[in-house]
PDB file of C-alpha atoms in Angstrom:
ATOM      1  CA  UNK A1107     -15.062 -20.978  20.430  1.00 66.00           C
ATOM      2  CA  UNK A1108     -17.880 -18.367  19.964  1.00 75.00           C
ATOM      3  CA  UNK A1109     -17.132 -15.584  22.725  1.00 88.00           C
ATOM      4  CA  UNK A1110     -20.640 -14.195  21.837  1.00 91.00           C
ATOM      5  CA  UNK A1111     -22.427 -16.793  23.218  1.00 92.00           C
ATOM      6  CA  UNK A1112     -20.533 -17.293  26.241  1.00 92.00           C
ATOM      7  CA  UNK A1113     -21.127 -13.396  26.952  1.00 92.00           C
ATOM      8  CA  UNK A1114     -24.700 -13.659  26.492  1.00 92.00           C
ATOM      9  CA  UNK A1115     -24.871 -16.767  28.803  1.00 93.00           C
ATOM     10  CA  UNK A1116     -23.097 -14.800  31.454  1.00 93.00           C
ATOM     11  CA  UNK A1117     -25.483 -11.711  31.280  1.00 92.00           C
ATOM     12  CA  UNK A1118     -28.125 -13.489  30.976  1.00 92.00           C
ATOM     13  CA  UNK A1119     -27.427 -15.453  34.600  1.00 92.00           C
ATOM     14  CA  UNK A1120     -26.662 -11.819  35.957  1.00 91.00           C
ATOM     15  CA  UNK A1121     -29.978 -10.284  34.914  1.00 91.00           C
ATOM     16  CA  UNK A1122     -31.662 -13.689  36.114  1.00 91.00           C
ATOM     17  CA  UNK A1123     -33.863 -13.724  32.907  1.00 90.00           C
ATOM     18  CA  UNK A1124     -33.591 -13.806  28.742  1.00 90.00           C
ATOM     19  CA  UNK A1125     -35.782 -10.704  28.739  1.00 90.00           C
ATOM     20  CA  UNK A1126     -33.767  -8.404  30.591  1.00 91.00           C
ATOM     21  CA  UNK A1127     -30.612  -9.849  28.982  1.00 90.00           C
ATOM     22  CA  UNK A1128     -32.075  -9.468  25.537  1.00 91.00           C
ATOM     23  CA  UNK A1129     -32.746  -6.051  26.259  1.00 91.00           C
ATOM     24  CA  UNK A1130     -28.918  -5.345  27.490  1.00 88.00           C
ATOM     25  CA  UNK A1131     -27.497  -7.228  24.524  1.00 89.00           C
ATOM     26  CA  UNK A1132     -29.806  -6.021  21.689  1.00 90.00           C
ATOM     27  CA  UNK A1133     -30.916  -9.268  20.604  1.00 90.00           C
ATOM     28  CA  UNK A1134     -34.926 -10.518  20.110  1.00 92.00           C
ATOM     29  CA  UNK A1135     -35.753 -12.757  23.434  1.00 90.00           C
ATOM     30  CA  UNK A1136     -36.205 -15.600  20.719  1.00 92.00           C
ATOM     31  CA  UNK A1137     -33.113 -14.891  19.129  1.00 92.00           C
ATOM     32  CA  UNK A1138     -31.220 -15.143  22.756  1.00 92.00           C
ATOM     33  CA  UNK A1139     -33.072 -18.305  23.551  1.00 92.00           C
ATOM     34  CA  UNK A1140     -31.954 -19.788  20.421  1.00 93.00           C
ATOM     35  CA  UNK A1141     -28.486 -18.625  20.968  1.00 93.00           C
ATOM     36  CA  UNK A1142     -28.448 -20.893  24.489  1.00 93.00           C
ATOM     37  CA  UNK A1143     -30.198 -23.842  23.011  1.00 94.00           C
ATOM     38  CA  UNK A1144     -27.511 -23.647  20.574  1.00 93.00           C
ATOM     39  CA  UNK A1145     -24.768 -23.615  22.862  1.00 93.00           C
ATOM     40  CA  UNK A1146     -25.912 -26.179  25.080  1.00 93.00           C
ATOM     41  CA  UNK A1147     -26.037 -28.343  22.055  1.00 94.00           C
ATOM     42  CA  UNK A1148     -22.479 -27.387  21.570  1.00 92.00           C
ATOM     43  CA  UNK A1149     -21.289 -28.228  25.061  1.00 93.00           C
ATOM     44  CA  UNK A1150     -23.401 -31.520  24.937  1.00 95.00           C
ATOM     45  CA  UNK A1151     -25.532 -30.829  28.289  1.00 95.00           C
ATOM     46  CA  UNK A1152     -27.777 -28.205  29.958  1.00 94.00           C
ATOM     47  CA  UNK A1153     -26.514 -25.102  31.551  1.00 94.00           C
ATOM     48  CA  UNK A1154     -29.574 -23.274  32.414  1.00 93.00           C
ATOM     49  CA  UNK A1155     -32.856 -23.961  34.566  1.00 92.00           C
ATOM     50  CA  UNK A1156     -35.552 -21.984  33.034  1.00 90.00           C
ATOM     51  CA  UNK A1157     -38.679 -21.567  35.186  1.00 86.00           C
ATOM     52  CA  UNK A1158     -41.093 -19.258  37.112  1.00 85.00           C
ATOM     53  CA  UNK A1159     -37.738 -17.889  39.033  1.00 83.00           C
ATOM     54  CA  UNK A1160     -36.435 -16.846  35.742  1.00 87.00           C
ATOM     55  CA  UNK A1161     -33.378 -18.490  34.753  1.00 90.00           C
ATOM     56  CA  UNK A1162     -30.118 -20.105  36.725  1.00 92.00           C
ATOM     57  CA  UNK A1163     -27.331 -22.325  36.468  1.00 94.00           C
ATOM     58  CA  UNK A1164     -27.367 -26.033  36.769  1.00 94.00           C
ATOM     59  CA  UNK A1165     -24.885 -27.799  38.629  1.00 95.00           C
ATOM     60  CA  UNK A1166     -22.989 -28.686  35.306  1.00 95.00           C
ATOM     61  CA  UNK A1167     -23.297 -24.771  34.602  1.00 93.00           C
ATOM     62  CA  UNK A1168     -21.851 -23.569  37.964  1.00 94.00           C
ATOM     63  CA  UNK A1169     -19.009 -25.987  37.437  1.00 95.00           C
ATOM     64  CA  UNK A1170     -17.482 -24.496  34.574  1.00 94.00           C
ATOM     65  CA  UNK A1171     -18.725 -20.914  35.360  1.00 93.00           C
ATOM     66  CA  UNK A1172     -15.160 -20.274  36.610  1.00 93.00           C
ATOM     67  CA  UNK A1173     -13.539 -21.273  33.445  1.00 94.00           C
ATOM     68  CA  UNK A1174     -16.088 -19.540  31.018  1.00 92.00           C
ATOM     69  CA  UNK A1175     -15.027 -16.136  33.146  1.00 92.00           C
ATOM     70  CA  UNK A1176     -11.392 -16.743  32.415  1.00 93.00           C
ATOM     71  CA  UNK A1177     -11.893 -17.611  29.047  1.00 93.00           C
ATOM     72  CA  UNK A1178     -13.956 -14.261  28.401  1.00 92.00           C
ATOM     73  CA  UNK A1179     -11.134 -12.017  30.364  1.00 91.00           C
ATOM     74  CA  UNK A1180      -8.479 -13.882  28.043  1.00 92.00           C
ATOM     75  CA  UNK A1181     -10.391 -13.058  25.107  1.00 91.00           C
ATOM     76  CA  UNK A1182     -11.094  -9.449  25.980  1.00 89.00           C
ATOM     77  CA  UNK A1183      -7.296  -9.081  26.576  1.00 88.00           C
ATOM     78  CA  UNK A1184      -6.574 -10.626  23.146  1.00 89.00           C
ATOM     79  CA  UNK A1185      -8.492  -7.997  21.748  1.00 86.00           C
ATOM     80  CA  UNK A1186      -7.026  -5.458  23.585  1.00 81.00           C
ATOM     81  CA  UNK A1187      -3.602  -6.562  22.345  1.00 78.00           C
ATOM     82  CA  UNK A1188      -4.755  -6.855  19.016  1.00 80.00           C
ATOM     83  CA  UNK A1189      -6.295  -3.202  19.214  1.00 76.00           C
ATOM     84  CA  UNK A1190      -2.557  -2.006  20.444  1.00 69.00           C
ATOM     85  CA  UNK A1191      -0.731  -3.639  17.996  1.00 68.00           C
ATOM     86  CA  UNK A1192      -2.866  -2.169  14.866  1.00 68.00           C
ATOM     87  CA  UNK A1193      -2.774   1.464  16.825  1.00 66.00           C
ATOM     88  CA  UNK A1194       1.114   1.216  17.006  1.00 59.00           C
ATOM     89  CA  UNK A1195       1.292   0.049  13.691  1.00 54.00           C
ATOM     90  CA  UNK A1196      -0.755   2.625  12.183  1.00 59.00           C
ATOM     91  CA  UNK A1197       1.105   5.156  13.798  1.00 77.00           C
ATOM     92  CA  UNK A1198       4.089   4.920  11.340  1.00 86.00           C
ATOM     93  CA  UNK A1199       3.961   4.064   7.638  1.00 91.00           C
ATOM     94  CA  UNK A1200       7.365   3.267   5.683  1.00 94.00           C
ATOM     95  CA  UNK A1201       7.424   3.830   2.159  1.00 95.00           C
ATOM     96  CA  UNK A1202      10.062   3.248  -0.581  1.00 96.00           C
ATOM     97  CA  UNK A1203       9.903   5.552  -3.591  1.00 94.00           C
ATOM     98  CA  UNK A1204      12.187   6.469  -6.423  1.00 91.00           C
ATOM     99  CA  UNK A1205      14.133   9.497  -6.040  1.00 88.00           C
ATOM    100  CA  UNK A1206      12.175  11.517  -8.542  1.00 89.00           C
ATOM    101  CA  UNK A1207       8.651  10.757  -6.822  1.00 94.00           C
ATOM    102  CA  UNK A1208      10.144  11.349  -3.566  1.00 93.00           C
ATOM    103  CA  UNK A1209      11.241  14.504  -5.050  1.00 92.00           C
ATOM    104  CA  UNK A1210       8.217  16.071  -7.050  1.00 93.00           C
ATOM    105  CA  UNK A1211       5.140  14.009  -5.713  1.00 96.00           C
ATOM    106  CA  UNK A1212       5.600  13.005  -2.284  1.00 96.00           C
ATOM    107  CA  UNK A1213       5.871  16.516  -0.625  1.00 96.00           C
ATOM    108  CA  UNK A1214       2.559  17.087  -2.044  1.00 96.00           C
ATOM    109  CA  UNK A1215       1.041  13.974  -1.190  1.00 96.00           C
ATOM    110  CA  UNK A1216       2.154  14.037   2.208  1.00 96.00           C
ATOM    111  CA  UNK A1217       0.978  17.435   2.887  1.00 95.00           C
ATOM    112  CA  UNK A1218      -2.630  16.297   1.813  1.00 95.00           C
ATOM    113  CA  UNK A1219      -2.222  13.289   3.923  1.00 94.00           C
ATOM    114  CA  UNK A1220      -1.283  15.174   7.076  1.00 91.00           C
ATOM    115  CA  UNK A1221      -4.319  17.098   7.248  1.00 90.00           C
ATOM    116  CA  UNK A1222      -6.043  13.850   8.228  1.00 86.00           C
ATOM    117  CA  UNK A1223      -3.588  11.970   9.912  1.00 85.00           C
ATOM    118  CA  UNK A1224      -1.496  14.672  11.315  1.00 85.00           C
ATOM    119  CA  UNK A1225       0.017  12.077  14.109  1.00 81.00           C
ATOM    120  CA  UNK A1226       1.091   9.408  11.598  1.00 88.00           C
ATOM    121  CA  UNK A1227       4.667   9.209  10.960  1.00 89.00           C
ATOM    122  CA  UNK A1228       5.845   8.490   7.517  1.00 93.00           C
ATOM    123  CA  UNK A1229       9.396   7.142   6.921  1.00 94.00           C
ATOM    124  CA  UNK A1230      10.558   7.344   3.209  1.00 95.00           C
ATOM    125  CA  UNK A1231      13.477   5.268   1.748  1.00 94.00           C
ATOM    126  CA  UNK A1232      14.682   6.030  -1.642  1.00 90.00           C
ATOM    127  CA  UNK A1233      15.617   2.644  -3.146  1.00 86.00           C
ATOM    128  CA  UNK A1234      16.194   0.983  -6.823  1.00 83.00           C
ATOM    129  CA  UNK A1235      13.432  -0.651  -8.119  1.00 84.00           C
ATOM    130  CA  UNK A1236      14.738  -4.192  -7.387  1.00 85.00           C
ATOM    131  CA  UNK A1237      14.910  -3.358  -3.929  1.00 88.00           C
ATOM    132  CA  UNK A1238      11.528  -1.593  -3.134  1.00 91.00           C
ATOM    133  CA  UNK A1239      10.039  -4.916  -4.756  1.00 90.00           C
ATOM    134  CA  UNK A1240      11.643  -7.040  -2.564  1.00 90.00           C
ATOM    135  CA  UNK A1241      11.231  -4.614   0.643  1.00 93.00           C
ATOM    136  CA  UNK A1242       7.488  -4.809   0.066  1.00 93.00           C
ATOM    137  CA  UNK A1243       7.348  -8.320  -0.424  1.00 90.00           C
ATOM    138  CA  UNK A1244       9.192  -8.832   3.163  1.00 90.00           C
ATOM    139  CA  UNK A1245       7.187  -6.512   5.009  1.00 89.00           C
ATOM    140  CA  UNK A1246       9.960  -3.766   5.388  1.00 92.00           C
ATOM    141  CA  UNK A1247       7.868  -1.342   3.656  1.00 94.00           C
ATOM    142  CA  UNK A1248       4.259  -0.812   3.584  1.00 93.00           C
ATOM    143  CA  UNK A1249       4.191   0.504   0.073  1.00 95.00           C
ATOM    144  CA  UNK A1250       6.537   1.484  -2.635  1.00 96.00           C
ATOM    145  CA  UNK A1251       5.915   4.327  -5.279  1.00 96.00           C
ATOM    146  CA  UNK A1252       7.694   2.512  -8.432  1.00 93.00           C
ATOM    147  CA  UNK A1253       6.970   1.720 -11.845  1.00 90.00           C
ATOM    148  CA  UNK A1254       4.642  -0.930 -13.052  1.00 89.00           C
ATOM    149  CA  UNK A1255       5.352  -4.459 -11.961  1.00 86.00           C
ATOM    150  CA  UNK A1256       5.893  -7.377 -14.383  1.00 78.00           C
ATOM    151  CA  UNK A1257       5.539  -9.701 -10.881  1.00 72.00           C
ATOM    152  CA  UNK A1258       2.513 -10.790 -10.041  1.00 74.00           C
ATOM    153  CA  UNK A1259       2.758 -11.280  -6.224  1.00 83.00           C
ATOM    154  CA  UNK A1260       2.075  -7.539  -5.461  1.00 90.00           C
ATOM    155  CA  UNK A1261      -1.091  -5.494  -5.849  1.00 93.00           C
ATOM    156  CA  UNK A1262      -0.687  -2.464  -8.055  1.00 95.00           C
ATOM    157  CA  UNK A1263      -2.360   0.963  -8.055  1.00 95.00           C
ATOM    158  CA  UNK A1264      -1.387   3.132 -10.873  1.00 96.00           C
ATOM    159  CA  UNK A1265      -0.934   6.956 -10.706  1.00 96.00           C
ATOM    160  CA  UNK A1266       0.480   8.205 -13.912  1.00 96.00           C
ATOM    161  CA  UNK A1267       1.982   7.481 -17.012  1.00 95.00           C
ATOM    162  CA  UNK A1268       5.118   9.226 -17.576  1.00 94.00           C
ATOM    163  CA  UNK A1269       6.258  10.135 -20.754  1.00 94.00           C
ATOM    164  CA  UNK A1270      10.244   8.905 -21.703  1.00 94.00           C
ATOM    165  CA  UNK A1271      12.357  11.109 -23.290  1.00 94.00           C
ATOM    166  CA  UNK A1272      15.722  11.129 -25.397  1.00 94.00           C
ATOM    167  CA  UNK A1273      18.485  12.682 -23.563  1.00 93.00           C
ATOM    168  CA  UNK A1274      21.215  14.157 -25.707  1.00 92.00           C
ATOM    169  CA  UNK A1275      24.028  16.606 -25.498  1.00 91.00           C
ATOM    170  CA  UNK A1276      22.890  20.150 -26.306  1.00 85.00           C
ATOM    171  CA  UNK A1277      25.490  20.290 -28.995  1.00 77.00           C
ATOM    172  CA  UNK A1278      24.483  17.081 -30.730  1.00 67.00           C
ATOM    173  CA  UNK A1279      20.969  18.713 -32.351  1.00 60.00           C
ATOM    174  CA  UNK A1280      19.967  20.820 -34.684  1.00 52.00           C
ATOM    175  CA  UNK A1281      17.649  23.602 -32.551  1.00 53.00           C
ATOM    176  CA  UNK A1282      14.801  22.849 -34.803  1.00 61.00           C
ATOM    177  CA  UNK A1283      14.129  19.128 -34.055  1.00 74.00           C
ATOM    178  CA  UNK A1284      11.341  18.827 -31.688  1.00 83.00           C
ATOM    179  CA  UNK A1285      11.333  14.840 -31.487  1.00 89.00           C
ATOM    180  CA  UNK A1286      13.830  11.831 -31.531  1.00 91.00           C
ATOM    181  CA  UNK A1287      13.226   8.697 -33.397  1.00 92.00           C
ATOM    182  CA  UNK A1288      14.580   5.889 -31.290  1.00 92.00           C
ATOM    183  CA  UNK A1289      16.300   4.494 -34.401  1.00 92.00           C
ATOM    184  CA  UNK A1290      18.610   7.109 -34.064  1.00 91.00           C
ATOM    185  CA  UNK A1291      20.347   5.521 -31.068  1.00 91.00           C
ATOM    186  CA  UNK A1292      21.811   2.768 -32.891  1.00 89.00           C
ATOM    187  CA  UNK A1293      25.659   2.804 -32.629  1.00 87.00           C
ATOM    188  CA  UNK A1294      25.363   5.454 -29.929  1.00 90.00           C
ATOM    189  CA  UNK A1295      27.122   4.840 -26.316  1.00 91.00           C
ATOM    190  CA  UNK A1296      23.675   4.716 -24.149  1.00 92.00           C
ATOM    191  CA  UNK A1297      24.098   5.442 -20.606  1.00 91.00           C
ATOM    192  CA  UNK A1298      21.727   2.901 -18.835  1.00 87.00           C
ATOM    193  CA  UNK A1299      19.914   4.579 -15.931  1.00 84.00           C
ATOM    194  CA  UNK A1300      19.111   2.923 -12.557  1.00 73.00           C
ATOM    195  CA  UNK A1301      15.580   2.864 -10.888  1.00 61.00           C
ATOM    196  CA  UNK A1302      14.218   0.063 -12.856  1.00 63.00           C
ATOM    197  CA  UNK A1303      14.390   1.871 -16.356  1.00 73.00           C
ATOM    198  CA  UNK A1304      16.160  -0.729 -18.096  1.00 73.00           C
ATOM    199  CA  UNK A1305      12.757  -2.760 -18.460  1.00 78.00           C
ATOM    200  CA  UNK A1306      11.334   0.277 -19.942  1.00 84.00           C
ATOM    201  CA  UNK A1307      13.846   1.264 -22.016  1.00 87.00           C
ATOM    202  CA  UNK A1308      14.607  -1.961 -23.286  1.00 86.00           C
ATOM    203  CA  UNK A1309      11.221  -2.437 -24.243  1.00 87.00           C
ATOM    204  CA  UNK A1310      11.744   0.601 -26.438  1.00 91.00           C
ATOM    205  CA  UNK A1311      15.115  -0.614 -28.105  1.00 89.00           C
ATOM    206  CA  UNK A1312      13.530  -3.943 -28.753  1.00 89.00           C
ATOM    207  CA  UNK A1313      10.323  -2.662 -30.470  1.00 90.00           C
ATOM    208  CA  UNK A1314      12.549  -0.677 -33.245  1.00 91.00           C
ATOM    209  CA  UNK A1315      15.085  -3.296 -33.151  1.00 90.00           C
ATOM    210  CA  UNK A1316      17.905  -1.265 -31.731  1.00 87.00           C
ATOM    211  CA  UNK A1317      21.379  -2.239 -30.449  1.00 84.00           C
ATOM    212  CA  UNK A1318      23.269   0.827 -29.245  1.00 85.00           C
ATOM    213  CA  UNK A1319      26.468   0.302 -26.983  1.00 87.00           C
ATOM    214  CA  UNK A1320      24.743   0.193 -23.649  1.00 85.00           C
ATOM    215  CA  UNK A1321      27.022   1.000 -20.436  1.00 83.00           C
ATOM    216  CA  UNK A1322      24.899   0.036 -17.515  1.00 73.00           C
ATOM    217  CA  UNK A1323      25.265   2.008 -14.429  1.00 70.00           C
ATOM    218  CA  UNK A1324      23.812   2.411 -10.964  1.00 72.00           C
ATOM    219  CA  UNK A1325      24.078   6.038 -10.552  1.00 76.00           C
ATOM    220  CA  UNK A1326      21.486   8.795  -9.667  1.00 82.00           C
ATOM    221  CA  UNK A1327      19.327  10.172 -12.291  1.00 85.00           C
ATOM    222  CA  UNK A1328      21.100  13.424 -12.313  1.00 88.00           C
ATOM    223  CA  UNK A1329      24.516  11.806 -12.479  1.00 90.00           C
ATOM    224  CA  UNK A1330      22.988  10.326 -16.031  1.00 91.00           C
ATOM    225  CA  UNK A1331      21.804  14.069 -16.772  1.00 93.00           C
ATOM    226  CA  UNK A1332      25.517  15.422 -16.065  1.00 93.00           C
ATOM    227  CA  UNK A1333      27.092  12.424 -18.119  1.00 92.00           C
ATOM    228  CA  UNK A1334      24.825  13.201 -21.053  1.00 93.00           C
ATOM    229  CA  UNK A1335      25.649  17.030 -20.566  1.00 92.00           C
ATOM    230  CA  UNK A1336      29.294  16.381 -20.829  1.00 92.00           C
ATOM    231  CA  UNK A1337      29.026  14.490 -23.716  1.00 91.00           C
ATOM    232  CA  UNK A1338      29.815  10.870 -22.112  1.00 91.00           C
ATOM    233  CA  UNK A1339      27.128   9.545 -24.218  1.00 91.00           C
ATOM    234  CA  UNK A1340      22.977   9.496 -24.647  1.00 93.00           C
ATOM    235  CA  UNK A1341      20.184   8.039 -22.308  1.00 93.00           C
ATOM    236  CA  UNK A1342      16.621   7.988 -22.026  1.00 93.00           C
ATOM    237  CA  UNK A1343      14.689   9.071 -18.644  1.00 93.00           C
ATOM    238  CA  UNK A1344      11.280  10.104 -17.809  1.00 92.00           C
ATOM    239  CA  UNK A1345       9.859  13.682 -17.982  1.00 93.00           C
ATOM    240  CA  UNK A1346       9.666  13.387 -14.191  1.00 93.00           C
ATOM    241  CA  UNK A1347      13.367  12.411 -13.534  1.00 91.00           C
ATOM    242  CA  UNK A1348      14.512  15.415 -15.448  1.00 91.00           C
ATOM    243  CA  UNK A1349      11.979  17.875 -14.000  1.00 91.00           C
ATOM    244  CA  UNK A1350      14.907  20.688 -13.016  1.00 88.00           C
ATOM    245  CA  UNK A1351      17.319  19.687 -15.075  1.00 88.00           C
ATOM    246  CA  UNK A1352      15.759  20.661 -18.569  1.00 86.00           C
ATOM    247  CA  UNK A1353      18.364  23.529 -19.162  1.00 88.00           C
ATOM    248  CA  UNK A1354      21.408  21.092 -19.044  1.00 89.00           C
ATOM    249  CA  UNK A1355      20.856  18.707 -21.957  1.00 91.00           C
ATOM    250  CA  UNK A1356      18.572  18.565 -24.737  1.00 90.00           C
ATOM    251  CA  UNK A1357      15.637  16.437 -23.848  1.00 91.00           C
ATOM    252  CA  UNK A1358      13.289  15.586 -26.610  1.00 92.00           C
ATOM    253  CA  UNK A1359      10.099  13.095 -26.507  1.00 93.00           C
ATOM    254  CA  UNK A1360      10.452   9.997 -28.550  1.00 93.00           C
ATOM    255  CA  UNK A1361       8.553   9.209 -31.871  1.00 91.00           C
ATOM    256  CA  UNK A1362       6.378   7.208 -31.542  1.00 92.00           C
ATOM    257  CA  UNK A1363       5.882   8.235 -28.076  1.00 92.00           C
ATOM    258  CA  UNK A1364       6.409   6.122 -25.245  1.00 93.00           C
ATOM    259  CA  UNK A1365       5.863   6.191 -21.345  1.00 93.00           C
ATOM    260  CA  UNK A1366       6.492   4.144 -18.009  1.00 91.00           C
ATOM    261  CA  UNK A1367       3.339   3.539 -15.673  1.00 93.00           C
ATOM    262  CA  UNK A1368       4.134   4.767 -12.362  1.00 95.00           C
ATOM    263  CA  UNK A1369       2.165   4.018  -9.091  1.00 96.00           C
ATOM    264  CA  UNK A1370       2.023   2.425  -5.614  1.00 97.00           C
ATOM    265  CA  UNK A1371       2.927  -1.509  -5.105  1.00 96.00           C
ATOM    266  CA  UNK A1372       1.762  -3.258  -1.856  1.00 95.00           C
ATOM    267  CA  UNK A1373       2.194  -6.850  -0.692  1.00 91.00           C
ATOM    268  CA  UNK A1374      -0.450  -9.155  -2.432  1.00 88.00           C
ATOM    269  CA  UNK A1375      -3.368  -8.780  -0.239  1.00 84.00           C
ATOM    270  CA  UNK A1376      -2.149  -6.630   2.425  1.00 84.00           C
ATOM    271  CA  UNK A1377      -4.552  -5.502   4.999  1.00 78.00           C
ATOM    272  CA  UNK A1378      -5.562  -1.995   4.047  1.00 82.00           C
ATOM    273  CA  UNK A1379      -5.424   0.167   7.274  1.00 82.00           C
ATOM    274  CA  UNK A1380      -7.445   3.508   7.286  1.00 83.00           C
ATOM    275  CA  UNK A1381      -4.407   5.405   7.030  1.00 86.00           C
ATOM    276  CA  UNK A1382      -3.124   3.401   3.950  1.00 90.00           C
ATOM    277  CA  UNK A1383      -6.125   3.671   2.311  1.00 91.00           C
ATOM    278  CA  UNK A1384      -6.095   7.495   2.855  1.00 91.00           C
ATOM    279  CA  UNK A1385      -2.298   7.870   1.648  1.00 95.00           C
ATOM    280  CA  UNK A1386      -3.469   5.902  -1.722  1.00 95.00           C
ATOM    281  CA  UNK A1387      -6.355   8.183  -1.954  1.00 95.00           C
ATOM    282  CA  UNK A1388      -4.308  11.401  -1.562  1.00 96.00           C
ATOM    283  CA  UNK A1389      -1.591  10.124  -4.030  1.00 96.00           C
ATOM    284  CA  UNK A1390      -4.472   9.684  -6.436  1.00 96.00           C
ATOM    285  CA  UNK A1391      -6.105  13.005  -6.060  1.00 96.00           C
ATOM    286  CA  UNK A1392      -2.595  14.664  -5.600  1.00 96.00           C
ATOM    287  CA  UNK A1393      -0.756  13.495  -8.840  1.00 96.00           C
ATOM    288  CA  UNK A1394      -4.281  14.139 -10.566  1.00 94.00           C
ATOM    289  CA  UNK A1395      -4.075  17.515  -9.698  1.00 93.00           C
ATOM    290  CA  UNK A1396      -0.596  18.379 -10.136  1.00 89.00           C
ATOM    291  CA  UNK A1397      -0.875  17.429 -13.814  1.00 87.00           C
ATOM    292  CA  UNK A1398      -4.098  19.095 -14.814  1.00 84.00           C
ATOM    293  CA  UNK A1399      -2.568  22.326 -13.152  1.00 73.00           C
ATOM    294  CA  UNK A1400       0.422  21.545 -15.498  1.00 63.00           C
ATOM    295  CA  UNK A1401      -1.988  20.843 -18.396  1.00 65.00           C
ATOM    296  CA  UNK A1402      -3.759  24.099 -17.863  1.00 63.00           C
ATOM    297  CA  UNK A1403      -0.332  26.228 -17.933  1.00 62.00           C
ATOM    298  CA  UNK A1404       0.910  25.107 -21.078  1.00 56.00           C
TER     299      UNK A1404
END
């Protein structure tokens, strides 16, 4: 049922004329008259009497007026409750993220976001890629910072292409080597990192028809770096993941180069509340600024 028609009817009765009611409601008089005619057609009987006295309820109109009043009050309570739920929901945003993104991107992103939304609480959870996708799809997270989806049931907001680097013990390469050909992984003991790297890494290995001895792990990026540093194998991580640990291992760009796309996933066709829209905007501008500054310093 269209509450606007019933609200206009009640105001018209209170004012006693379509002229005064149309001024209050912001309609033209002809528009309001047309609306009331449509309402009477909809209910199937005359609600209003028109005459030199203005307008007043017919007996049938008087009979249903109390129910119309109840209906309008219930509709207003419903609107208020919906507003309250949306307001409460906007007070907290729950984010999932890779640990590398949480360490290197999110502090600056949230600092920018808080300038416009200081009262919104942001909860951050560090999880693996499969868990991030699951928690976005089941509604536990509003969004997640992760690598590009292969699934089609999420919305994707790309932010940055993060170069993949070969990780080797420092003792394994000559100092003059500046890049690493993926073919050299053949026959090596390869430590497969967590955080969804397997999709991107296997793509590189498959492109070069390489089958190293893969040791699957669920340990952190930092643990992989430590294992490589102690000569327990080789690996592949992104530039963002090894930031701050460059001295521990030999990290070389791949030749040819490869990268993984990092960005934000959300539930398919999720409602974009203003705070969510702002957070995505802050993520885009902040990540772009971070890498523009880094490029300028090279």
